[in-house]
Short mmCIF file of C-alpha atoms and ligand atoms in Angstrom, two decimals:
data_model
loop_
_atom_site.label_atom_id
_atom_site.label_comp_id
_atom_site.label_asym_id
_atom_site.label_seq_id
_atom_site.Cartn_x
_atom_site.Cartn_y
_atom_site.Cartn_z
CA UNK A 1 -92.68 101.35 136.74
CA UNK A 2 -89.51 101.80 134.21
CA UNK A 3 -91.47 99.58 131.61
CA UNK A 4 -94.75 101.83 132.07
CA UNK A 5 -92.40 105.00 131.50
CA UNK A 6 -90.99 103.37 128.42
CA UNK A 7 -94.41 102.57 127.20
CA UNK A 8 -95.20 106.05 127.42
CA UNK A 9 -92.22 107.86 126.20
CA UNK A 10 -92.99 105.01 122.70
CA UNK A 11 -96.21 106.93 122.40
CA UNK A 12 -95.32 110.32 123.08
CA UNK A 13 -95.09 112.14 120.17
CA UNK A 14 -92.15 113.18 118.42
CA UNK A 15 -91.51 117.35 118.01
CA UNK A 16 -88.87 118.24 115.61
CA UNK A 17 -87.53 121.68 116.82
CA UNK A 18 -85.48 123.48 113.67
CA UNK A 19 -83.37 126.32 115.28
CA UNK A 20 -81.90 128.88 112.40
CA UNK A 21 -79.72 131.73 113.22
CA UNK A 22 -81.46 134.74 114.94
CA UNK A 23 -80.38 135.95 118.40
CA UNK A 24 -83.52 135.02 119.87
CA UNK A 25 -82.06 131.40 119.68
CA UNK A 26 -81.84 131.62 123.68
CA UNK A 27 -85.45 131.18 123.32
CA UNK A 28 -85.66 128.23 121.77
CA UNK A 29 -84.11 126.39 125.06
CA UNK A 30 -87.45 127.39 126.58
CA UNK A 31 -89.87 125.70 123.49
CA UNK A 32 -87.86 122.94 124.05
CA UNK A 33 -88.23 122.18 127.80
CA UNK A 34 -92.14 123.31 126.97
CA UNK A 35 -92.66 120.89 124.86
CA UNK A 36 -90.84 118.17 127.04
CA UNK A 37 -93.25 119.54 129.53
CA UNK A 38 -96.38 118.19 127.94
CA UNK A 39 -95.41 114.94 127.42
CA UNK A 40 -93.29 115.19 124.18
CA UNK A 41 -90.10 113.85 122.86
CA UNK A 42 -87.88 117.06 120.80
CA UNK A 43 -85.23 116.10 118.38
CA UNK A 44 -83.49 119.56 117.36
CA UNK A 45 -82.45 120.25 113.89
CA UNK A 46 -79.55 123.68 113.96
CA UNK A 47 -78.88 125.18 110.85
CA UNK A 48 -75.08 125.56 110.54
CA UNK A 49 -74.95 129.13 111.50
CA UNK A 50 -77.24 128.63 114.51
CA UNK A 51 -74.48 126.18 115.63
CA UNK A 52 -72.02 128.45 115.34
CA UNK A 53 -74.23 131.20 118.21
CA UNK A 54 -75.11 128.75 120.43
CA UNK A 55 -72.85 124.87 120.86
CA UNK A 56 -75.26 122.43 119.81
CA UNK A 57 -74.49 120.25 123.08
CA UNK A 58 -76.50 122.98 124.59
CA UNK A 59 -79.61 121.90 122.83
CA UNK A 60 -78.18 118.34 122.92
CA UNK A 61 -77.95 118.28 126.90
CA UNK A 62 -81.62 119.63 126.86
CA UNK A 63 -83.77 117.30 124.47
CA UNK A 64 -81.39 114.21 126.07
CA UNK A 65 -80.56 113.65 122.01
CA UNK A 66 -77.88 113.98 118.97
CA UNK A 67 -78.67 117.41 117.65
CA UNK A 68 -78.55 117.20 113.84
CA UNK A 69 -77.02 119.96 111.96
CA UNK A 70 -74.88 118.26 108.92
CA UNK A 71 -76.88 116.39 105.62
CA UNK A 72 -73.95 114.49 105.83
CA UNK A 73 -73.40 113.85 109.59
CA UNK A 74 -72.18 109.70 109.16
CA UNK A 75 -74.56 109.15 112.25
CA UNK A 76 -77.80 110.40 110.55
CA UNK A 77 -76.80 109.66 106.98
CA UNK A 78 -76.53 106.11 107.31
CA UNK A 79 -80.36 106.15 108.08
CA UNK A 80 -80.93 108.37 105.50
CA UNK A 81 -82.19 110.96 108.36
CA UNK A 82 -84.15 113.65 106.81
CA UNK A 83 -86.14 110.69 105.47
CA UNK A 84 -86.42 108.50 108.40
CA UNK A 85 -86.93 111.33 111.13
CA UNK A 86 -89.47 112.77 108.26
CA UNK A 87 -91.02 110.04 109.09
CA UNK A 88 -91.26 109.93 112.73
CA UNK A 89 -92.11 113.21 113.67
CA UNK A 90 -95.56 114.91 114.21
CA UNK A 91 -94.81 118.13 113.70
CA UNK A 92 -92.19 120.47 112.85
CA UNK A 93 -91.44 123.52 114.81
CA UNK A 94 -89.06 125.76 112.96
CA UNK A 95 -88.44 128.52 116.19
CA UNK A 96 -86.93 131.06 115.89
CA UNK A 97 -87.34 131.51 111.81
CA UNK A 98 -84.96 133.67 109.77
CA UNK A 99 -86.00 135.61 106.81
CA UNK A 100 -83.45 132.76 105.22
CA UNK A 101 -84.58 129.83 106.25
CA UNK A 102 -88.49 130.88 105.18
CA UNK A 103 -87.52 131.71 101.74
CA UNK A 104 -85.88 128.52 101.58
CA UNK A 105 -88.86 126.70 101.93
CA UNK A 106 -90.76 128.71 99.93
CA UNK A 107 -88.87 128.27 97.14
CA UNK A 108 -88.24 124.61 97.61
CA UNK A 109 -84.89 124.62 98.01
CA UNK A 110 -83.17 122.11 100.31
CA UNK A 111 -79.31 122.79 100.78
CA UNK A 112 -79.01 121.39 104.82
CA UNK A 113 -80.88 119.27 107.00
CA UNK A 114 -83.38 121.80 108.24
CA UNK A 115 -85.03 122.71 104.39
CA UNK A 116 -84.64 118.91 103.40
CA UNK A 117 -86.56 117.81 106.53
CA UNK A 118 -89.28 120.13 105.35
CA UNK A 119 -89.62 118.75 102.06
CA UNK A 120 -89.36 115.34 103.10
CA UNK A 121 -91.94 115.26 105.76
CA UNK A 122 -95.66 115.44 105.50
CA UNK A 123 -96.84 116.47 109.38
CA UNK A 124 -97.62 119.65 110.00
CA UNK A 125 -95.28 122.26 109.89
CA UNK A 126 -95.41 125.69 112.75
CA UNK A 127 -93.30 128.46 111.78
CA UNK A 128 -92.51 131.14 114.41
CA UNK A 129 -90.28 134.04 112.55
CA UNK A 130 -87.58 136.39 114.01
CA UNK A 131 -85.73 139.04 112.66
CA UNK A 132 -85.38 142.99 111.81
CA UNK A 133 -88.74 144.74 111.16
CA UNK A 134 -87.27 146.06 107.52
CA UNK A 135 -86.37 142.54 107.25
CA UNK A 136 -89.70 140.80 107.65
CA UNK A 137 -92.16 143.68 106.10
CA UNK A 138 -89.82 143.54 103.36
CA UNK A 139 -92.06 142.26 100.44
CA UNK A 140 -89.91 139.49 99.06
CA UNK A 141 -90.38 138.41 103.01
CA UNK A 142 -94.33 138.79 102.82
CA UNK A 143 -94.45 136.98 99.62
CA UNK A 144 -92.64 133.80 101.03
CA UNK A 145 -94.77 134.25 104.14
CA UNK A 146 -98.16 134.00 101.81
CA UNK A 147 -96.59 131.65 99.71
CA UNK A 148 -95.95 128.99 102.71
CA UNK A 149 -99.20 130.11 104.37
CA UNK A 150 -101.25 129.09 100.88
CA UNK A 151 -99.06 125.75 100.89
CA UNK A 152 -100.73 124.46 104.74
CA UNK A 153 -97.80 125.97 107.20
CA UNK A 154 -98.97 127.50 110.47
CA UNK A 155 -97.41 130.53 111.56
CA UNK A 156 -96.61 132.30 115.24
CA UNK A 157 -96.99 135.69 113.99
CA UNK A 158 -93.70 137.72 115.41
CA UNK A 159 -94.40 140.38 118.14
CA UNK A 160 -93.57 144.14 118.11
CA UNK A 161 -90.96 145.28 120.63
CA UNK A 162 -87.94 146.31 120.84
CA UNK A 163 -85.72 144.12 118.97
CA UNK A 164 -81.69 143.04 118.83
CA UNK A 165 -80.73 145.56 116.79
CA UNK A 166 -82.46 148.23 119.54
CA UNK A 167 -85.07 149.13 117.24
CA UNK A 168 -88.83 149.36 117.86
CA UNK A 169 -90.71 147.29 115.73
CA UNK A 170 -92.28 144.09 114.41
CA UNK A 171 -90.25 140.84 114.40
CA UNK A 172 -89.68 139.53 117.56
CA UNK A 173 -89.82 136.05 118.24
CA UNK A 174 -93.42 135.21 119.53
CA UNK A 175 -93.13 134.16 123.19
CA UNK A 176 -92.07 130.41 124.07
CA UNK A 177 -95.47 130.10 126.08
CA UNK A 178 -97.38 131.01 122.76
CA UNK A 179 -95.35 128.91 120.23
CA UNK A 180 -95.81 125.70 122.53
CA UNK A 181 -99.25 126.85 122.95
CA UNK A 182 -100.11 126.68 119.33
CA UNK A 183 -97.86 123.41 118.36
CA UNK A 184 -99.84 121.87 121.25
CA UNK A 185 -102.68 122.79 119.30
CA UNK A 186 -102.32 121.11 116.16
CA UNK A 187 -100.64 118.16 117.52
CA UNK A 188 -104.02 117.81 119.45
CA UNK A 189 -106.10 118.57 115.97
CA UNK A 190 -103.94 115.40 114.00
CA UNK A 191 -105.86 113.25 116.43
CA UNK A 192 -109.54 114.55 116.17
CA UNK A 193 -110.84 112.13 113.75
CA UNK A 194 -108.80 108.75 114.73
CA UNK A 195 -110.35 106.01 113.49
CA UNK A 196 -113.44 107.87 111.46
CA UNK A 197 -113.91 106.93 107.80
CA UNK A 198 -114.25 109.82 106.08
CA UNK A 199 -115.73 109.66 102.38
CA UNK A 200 -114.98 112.60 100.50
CA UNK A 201 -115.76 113.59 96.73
CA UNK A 202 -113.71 116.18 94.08
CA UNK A 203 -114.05 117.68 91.14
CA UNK A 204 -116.02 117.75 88.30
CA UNK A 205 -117.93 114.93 86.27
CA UNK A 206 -118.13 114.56 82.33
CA UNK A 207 -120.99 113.09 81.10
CA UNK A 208 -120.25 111.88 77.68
CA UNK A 209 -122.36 112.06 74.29
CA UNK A 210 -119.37 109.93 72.18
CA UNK A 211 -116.43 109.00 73.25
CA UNK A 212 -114.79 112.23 72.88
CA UNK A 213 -117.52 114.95 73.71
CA UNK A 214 -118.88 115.53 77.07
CA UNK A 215 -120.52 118.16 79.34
CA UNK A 216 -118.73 118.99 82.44
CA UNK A 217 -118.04 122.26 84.51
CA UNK A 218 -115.06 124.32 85.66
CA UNK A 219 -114.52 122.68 88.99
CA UNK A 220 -110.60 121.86 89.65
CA UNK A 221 -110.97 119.46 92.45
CA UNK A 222 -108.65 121.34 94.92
CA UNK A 223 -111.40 122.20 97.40
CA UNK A 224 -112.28 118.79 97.86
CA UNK A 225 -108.57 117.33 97.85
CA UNK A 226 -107.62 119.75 100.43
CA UNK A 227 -110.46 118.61 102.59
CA UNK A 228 -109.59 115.01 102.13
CA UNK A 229 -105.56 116.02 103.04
CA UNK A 230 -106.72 117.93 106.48
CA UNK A 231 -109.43 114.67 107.44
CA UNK A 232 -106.18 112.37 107.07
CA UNK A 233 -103.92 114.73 108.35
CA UNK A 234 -106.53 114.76 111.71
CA UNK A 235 -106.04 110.82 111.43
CA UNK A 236 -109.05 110.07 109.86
CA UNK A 237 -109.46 106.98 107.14
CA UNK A 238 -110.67 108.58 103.94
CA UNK A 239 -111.70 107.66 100.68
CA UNK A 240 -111.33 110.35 97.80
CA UNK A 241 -113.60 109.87 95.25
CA UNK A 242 -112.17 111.94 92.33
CA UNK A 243 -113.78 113.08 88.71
CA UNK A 244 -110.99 113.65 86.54
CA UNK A 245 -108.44 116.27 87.89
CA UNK A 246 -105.21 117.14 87.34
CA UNK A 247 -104.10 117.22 90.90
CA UNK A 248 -101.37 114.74 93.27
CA UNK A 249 -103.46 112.84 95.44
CA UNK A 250 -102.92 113.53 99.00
CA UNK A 251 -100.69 111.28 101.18
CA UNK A 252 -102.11 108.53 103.13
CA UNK A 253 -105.94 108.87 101.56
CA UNK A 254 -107.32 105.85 99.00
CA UNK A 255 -107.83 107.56 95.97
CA UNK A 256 -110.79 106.20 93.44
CA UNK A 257 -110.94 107.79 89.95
CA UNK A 258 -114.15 108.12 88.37
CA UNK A 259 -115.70 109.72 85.30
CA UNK A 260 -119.34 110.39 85.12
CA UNK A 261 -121.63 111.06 87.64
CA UNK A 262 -123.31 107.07 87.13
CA UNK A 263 -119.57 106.23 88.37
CA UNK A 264 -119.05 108.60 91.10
CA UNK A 265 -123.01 107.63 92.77
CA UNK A 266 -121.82 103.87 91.89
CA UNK A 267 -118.16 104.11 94.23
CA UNK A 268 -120.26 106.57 96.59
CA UNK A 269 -122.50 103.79 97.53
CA UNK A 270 -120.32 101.00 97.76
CA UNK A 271 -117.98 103.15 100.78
CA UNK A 272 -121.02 104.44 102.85
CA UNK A 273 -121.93 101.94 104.46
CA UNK A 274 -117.69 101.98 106.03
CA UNK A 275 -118.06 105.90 106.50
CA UNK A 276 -119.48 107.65 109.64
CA UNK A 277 -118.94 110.85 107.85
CA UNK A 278 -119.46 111.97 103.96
CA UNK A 279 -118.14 115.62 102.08
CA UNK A 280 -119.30 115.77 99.19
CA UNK A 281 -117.40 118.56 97.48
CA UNK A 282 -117.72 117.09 93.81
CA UNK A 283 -119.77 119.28 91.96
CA UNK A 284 -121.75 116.65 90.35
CA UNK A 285 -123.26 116.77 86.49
CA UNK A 286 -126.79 117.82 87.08
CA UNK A 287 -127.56 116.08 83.32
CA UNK A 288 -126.58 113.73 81.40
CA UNK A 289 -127.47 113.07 77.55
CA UNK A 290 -130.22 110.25 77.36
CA UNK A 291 -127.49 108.35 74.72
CA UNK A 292 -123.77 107.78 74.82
CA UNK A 293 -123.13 106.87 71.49
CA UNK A 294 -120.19 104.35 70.91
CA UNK A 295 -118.49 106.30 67.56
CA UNK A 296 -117.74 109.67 67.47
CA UNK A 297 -121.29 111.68 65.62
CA UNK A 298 -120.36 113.56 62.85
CA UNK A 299 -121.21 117.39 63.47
CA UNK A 300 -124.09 116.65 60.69
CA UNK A 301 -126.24 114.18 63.13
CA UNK A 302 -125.57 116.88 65.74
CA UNK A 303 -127.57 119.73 65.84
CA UNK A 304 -131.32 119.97 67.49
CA UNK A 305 -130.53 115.84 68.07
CA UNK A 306 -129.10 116.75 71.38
CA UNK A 307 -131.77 115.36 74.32
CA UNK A 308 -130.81 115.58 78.34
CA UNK A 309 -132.24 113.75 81.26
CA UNK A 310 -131.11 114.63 84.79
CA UNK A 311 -128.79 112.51 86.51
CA UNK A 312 -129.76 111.23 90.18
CA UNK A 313 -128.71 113.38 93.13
CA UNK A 314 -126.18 111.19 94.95
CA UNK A 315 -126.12 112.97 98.16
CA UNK A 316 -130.23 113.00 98.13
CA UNK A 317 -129.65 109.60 98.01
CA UNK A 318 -127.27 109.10 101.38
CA UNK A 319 -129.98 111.31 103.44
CA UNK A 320 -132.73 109.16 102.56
CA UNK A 321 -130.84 106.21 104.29
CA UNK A 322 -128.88 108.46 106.83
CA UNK A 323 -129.08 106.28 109.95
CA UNK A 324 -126.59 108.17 112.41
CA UNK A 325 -123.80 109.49 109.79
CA UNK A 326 -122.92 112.53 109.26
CA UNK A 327 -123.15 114.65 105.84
CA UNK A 328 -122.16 117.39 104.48
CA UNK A 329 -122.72 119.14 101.01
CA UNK A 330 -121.52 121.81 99.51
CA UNK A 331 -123.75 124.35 97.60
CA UNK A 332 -122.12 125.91 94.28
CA UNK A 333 -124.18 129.43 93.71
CA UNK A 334 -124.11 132.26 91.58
CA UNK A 335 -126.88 134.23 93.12
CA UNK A 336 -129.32 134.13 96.84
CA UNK A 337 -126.76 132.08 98.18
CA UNK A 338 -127.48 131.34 101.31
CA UNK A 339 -131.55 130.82 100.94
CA UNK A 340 -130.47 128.55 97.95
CA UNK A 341 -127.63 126.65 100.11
CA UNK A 342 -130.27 126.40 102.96
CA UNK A 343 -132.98 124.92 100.50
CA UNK A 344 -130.51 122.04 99.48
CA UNK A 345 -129.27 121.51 103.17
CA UNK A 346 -133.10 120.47 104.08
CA UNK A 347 -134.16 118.36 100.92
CA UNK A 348 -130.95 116.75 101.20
CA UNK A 349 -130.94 116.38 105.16
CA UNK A 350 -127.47 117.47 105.59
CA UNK A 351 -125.63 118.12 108.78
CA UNK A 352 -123.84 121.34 107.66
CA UNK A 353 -123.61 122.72 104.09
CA UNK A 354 -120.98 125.14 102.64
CA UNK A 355 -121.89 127.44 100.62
CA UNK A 356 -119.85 129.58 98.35
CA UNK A 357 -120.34 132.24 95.13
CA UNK A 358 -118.69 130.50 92.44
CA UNK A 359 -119.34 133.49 90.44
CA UNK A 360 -117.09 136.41 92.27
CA UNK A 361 -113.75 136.78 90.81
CA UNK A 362 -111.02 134.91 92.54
CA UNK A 363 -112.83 132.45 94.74
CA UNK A 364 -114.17 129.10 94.20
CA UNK A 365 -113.96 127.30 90.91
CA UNK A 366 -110.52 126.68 89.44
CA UNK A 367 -109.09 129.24 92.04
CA UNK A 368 -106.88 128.48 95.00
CA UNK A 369 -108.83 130.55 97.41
CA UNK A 370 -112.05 130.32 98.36
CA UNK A 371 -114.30 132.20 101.02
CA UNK A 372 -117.64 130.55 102.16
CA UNK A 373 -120.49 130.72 103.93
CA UNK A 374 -120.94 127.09 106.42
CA UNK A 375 -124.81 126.65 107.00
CA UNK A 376 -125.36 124.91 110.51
CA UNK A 377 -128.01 122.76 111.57
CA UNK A 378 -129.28 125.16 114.29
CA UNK A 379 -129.45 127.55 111.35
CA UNK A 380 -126.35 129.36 112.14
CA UNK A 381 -124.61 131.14 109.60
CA UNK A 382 -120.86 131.21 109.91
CA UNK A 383 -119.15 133.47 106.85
CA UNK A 384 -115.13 133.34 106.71
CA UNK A 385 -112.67 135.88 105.08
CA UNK A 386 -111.74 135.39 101.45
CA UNK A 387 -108.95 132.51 102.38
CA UNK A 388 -106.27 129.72 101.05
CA UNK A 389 -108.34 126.20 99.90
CA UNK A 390 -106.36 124.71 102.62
CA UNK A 391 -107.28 127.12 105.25
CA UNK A 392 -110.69 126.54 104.50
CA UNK A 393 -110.99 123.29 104.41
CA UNK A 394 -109.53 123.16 108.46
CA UNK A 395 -112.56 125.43 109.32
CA UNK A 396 -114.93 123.47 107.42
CA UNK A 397 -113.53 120.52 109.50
CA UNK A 398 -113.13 122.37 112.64
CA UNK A 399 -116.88 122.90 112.09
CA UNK A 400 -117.54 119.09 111.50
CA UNK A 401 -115.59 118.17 114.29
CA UNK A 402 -117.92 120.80 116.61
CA UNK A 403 -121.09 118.72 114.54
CA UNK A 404 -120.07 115.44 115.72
CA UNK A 405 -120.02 116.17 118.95
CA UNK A 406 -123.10 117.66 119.14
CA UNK A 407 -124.66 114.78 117.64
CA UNK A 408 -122.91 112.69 120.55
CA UNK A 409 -124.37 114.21 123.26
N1 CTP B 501 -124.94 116.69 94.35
C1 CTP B 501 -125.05 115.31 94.28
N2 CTP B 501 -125.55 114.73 93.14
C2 CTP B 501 -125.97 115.47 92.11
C3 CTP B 501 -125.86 116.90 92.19
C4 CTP B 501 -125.33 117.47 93.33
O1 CTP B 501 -124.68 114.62 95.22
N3 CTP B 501 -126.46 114.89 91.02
C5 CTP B 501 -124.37 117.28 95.61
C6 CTP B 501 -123.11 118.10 95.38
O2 CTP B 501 -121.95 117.29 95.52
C7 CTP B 501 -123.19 119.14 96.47
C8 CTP B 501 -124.69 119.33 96.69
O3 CTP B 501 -125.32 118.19 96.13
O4 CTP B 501 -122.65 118.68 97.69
C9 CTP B 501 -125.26 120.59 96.06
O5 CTP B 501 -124.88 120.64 94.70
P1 CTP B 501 -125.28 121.88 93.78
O6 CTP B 501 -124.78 121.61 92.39
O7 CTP B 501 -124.90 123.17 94.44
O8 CTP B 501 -126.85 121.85 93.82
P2 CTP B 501 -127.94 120.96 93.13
O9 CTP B 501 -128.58 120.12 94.17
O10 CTP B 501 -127.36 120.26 91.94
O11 CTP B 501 -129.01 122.06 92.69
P3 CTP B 501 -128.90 123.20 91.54
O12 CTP B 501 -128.04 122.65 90.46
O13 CTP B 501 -130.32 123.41 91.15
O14 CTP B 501 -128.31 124.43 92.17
#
């Protein structure tokens, strides 16, 4: 019995719980014990001046743990903690969340445990703000919200009530029940796609006439690498396969860099056959010039000289031998978008396609927001609101996710 109970506190996962300094700290007691509830284990980081409301041992008596509030506490340090428990944890649950400790990580700066923990770690980070309505419409406030919100963290959007300082208004800490709710949530999501090899594609190819010209197009990448970053963030195994970008690869994915659209169909073939599920977000050189010539051609041999041929359709390709996997395209459009995107999804017999304008201002190409339009296979048309890259790209997943399991039944 004790060894089975050990065996399943080892799996349980591992909540870090950041308290800051508001006085709806007394709450945080309760998304502790919530947490504990379902199954996980809390460690609680205090900023100093939340230590100095509420004893630590309070929190320390609760999660049955050291509660870490000093960079320098010898007991921590020694394992280089913000590292180590970076490590361990699955997400990070910063509740309640002052105006400070937001624009701390917004800006990047990392002066105590709490806002080194968050740079240091990759998992998921929930964010559940409290404090003084003038306080959190202020814009400097909003700005760091949007900021964080564009970088991947999850928010508990404050309630309106009446608040410490007796005013009416915006900024109370979200209820206990609804933070736990939500971190439940995406603790469940980082498991969806255990074990699934994912095969994703980015950017842009260049398809060269000499070694230094070559036709290309505007795409940055980001789309695709944000997809990749939520697949492995849901525990999936991907493979990026990248044109060249200038963007960090994301953590945990196998990254292969390729050049021309010959390359990218080349790597694309050789990891199918190891992936039950295939993005492809690159937006693929629909020519290529019938000669690559090895020495730069001086302008004079240029002109009227220049011949194209079309490259082959890699994704047309995978759907001819499909056998069970699941793919997705995406559709790059500048005008019928949807009829177009639909076209593409049959001829290339696709799963789901996502479709976007990539001629409105501010979305798709080189942007970091994108809003789309996800084609699915019963037809369906599912349009979202002009969003972050990284917000999309856990709908478009959410959406594969729902795919796959149709499929299975
Ligand atoms: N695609 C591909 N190989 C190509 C061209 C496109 O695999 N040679 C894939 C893209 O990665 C994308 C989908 O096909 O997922 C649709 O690409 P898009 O450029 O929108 O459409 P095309 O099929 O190239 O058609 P068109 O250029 O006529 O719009």
């Amino acid at each position: 019995m004790k060894e089975r109970e050990q065996r399943a506190n080892e799996d349980s996962k591992i909540v870090a719980l950041g308290v800051t300094s508001s006085i709806s700290i007394y709450k945080a007691c309760e998304i502790l014990r919530g947490f504990q509830k379902k199954g996980c284990r809390v460690r609680v980081v205090m900023t100093r001046n939340a230590a100095r409301l509420v004893s630590p041992l309070l929190f320390s008596a609760l999660s049955g743990g050291a509660v870490i509030v000093d960079l320098f506490d010898e007991r921590v340090s020694r394992r280089v903690g913000h590292v180590t428990l970076a490590r361990e944890i699955s997400l990070l649950c910063v509740a309640p969340a002052t105006a400070n400790v937001i624009a701390k990580f917004a800006s990047g700066v990392a002066d105590d445990f709490l806002s080194t923990l968050y740079l240091a770690t990759r998992c998921p980070v929930l964010v559940a703000p409290a404090m003084n309505e003038a306080m959190f419409l202020h814009p400097r406030t909003q700005e760091n919200l949007r900021k964080l919100r564009g970088a991947g963290v999850e928010f508990v959007e404050p309630e309106k009530g009446t608040l410490a300082c007796h005013d009416e208004g915006w900024g109370r800490l979200a209820s206990p029940e609804r933070i736990v709710e939500e971190g439940l949530r995406i603790l469940s999501r980082t498991e969806s796609l255990k074990g699934v090899g994912v095969l994703v594609t980015a950017g842009p190819t260049r398809e060269y006439l000499d070694p230094v010209r070559f036709l290309s197009n505007a795409s940055s990448g980001k789309m695709g690498y944000e997809i990749a970053r939520e697949a492995a963030s849901r525990g999936a195994e991907v493979t990026l396969i990248s044109g060249p970008v200038e963007l960090v690869p994301p953590a945990g994915v196998r990254v292969i860099k390729v050049r021309t659209a010959a390359d990218m169909e080349r790597e694309v073939l050789e990891a199918y056959p190891g992936s039950g599920l295939v993005i492809m977000a690159a937006a693929v050189s629909d020519f290529r010039f019938t000669r690559t010539a090895r020495q730069k051609i001086g302008k004079r041999g240029l002109a009227g000289k220049v011949d194209l041929v079309e490259t082959r359709d890699i994704l047309k390709t995978l759907g001819a031998k499909k056998k069970g996997k699941v793919l997705v395209g995406f559709a790059a459009e500048t005008e019928k978008t949807i009829p177009h995107a639909v076209r593409k999804m049959k001829e290339k017999k696709l799963d789901l396609i996502v479709a976007n304008n990539v001629g409105e201002e501010g979305i798709g190409f080189e942007s970091d927001d994108n809003k789309v339009f996800i084609i699915r296979p019963d037809g369906k048309v599912l349009p979202t609101d002009k969003m972050s890259k990284r917000e999309i790209s856990r709908v478009v997943l959410d959406q594969i996710e729902a795919v796959i399991e149709e499929k299975r039944k």
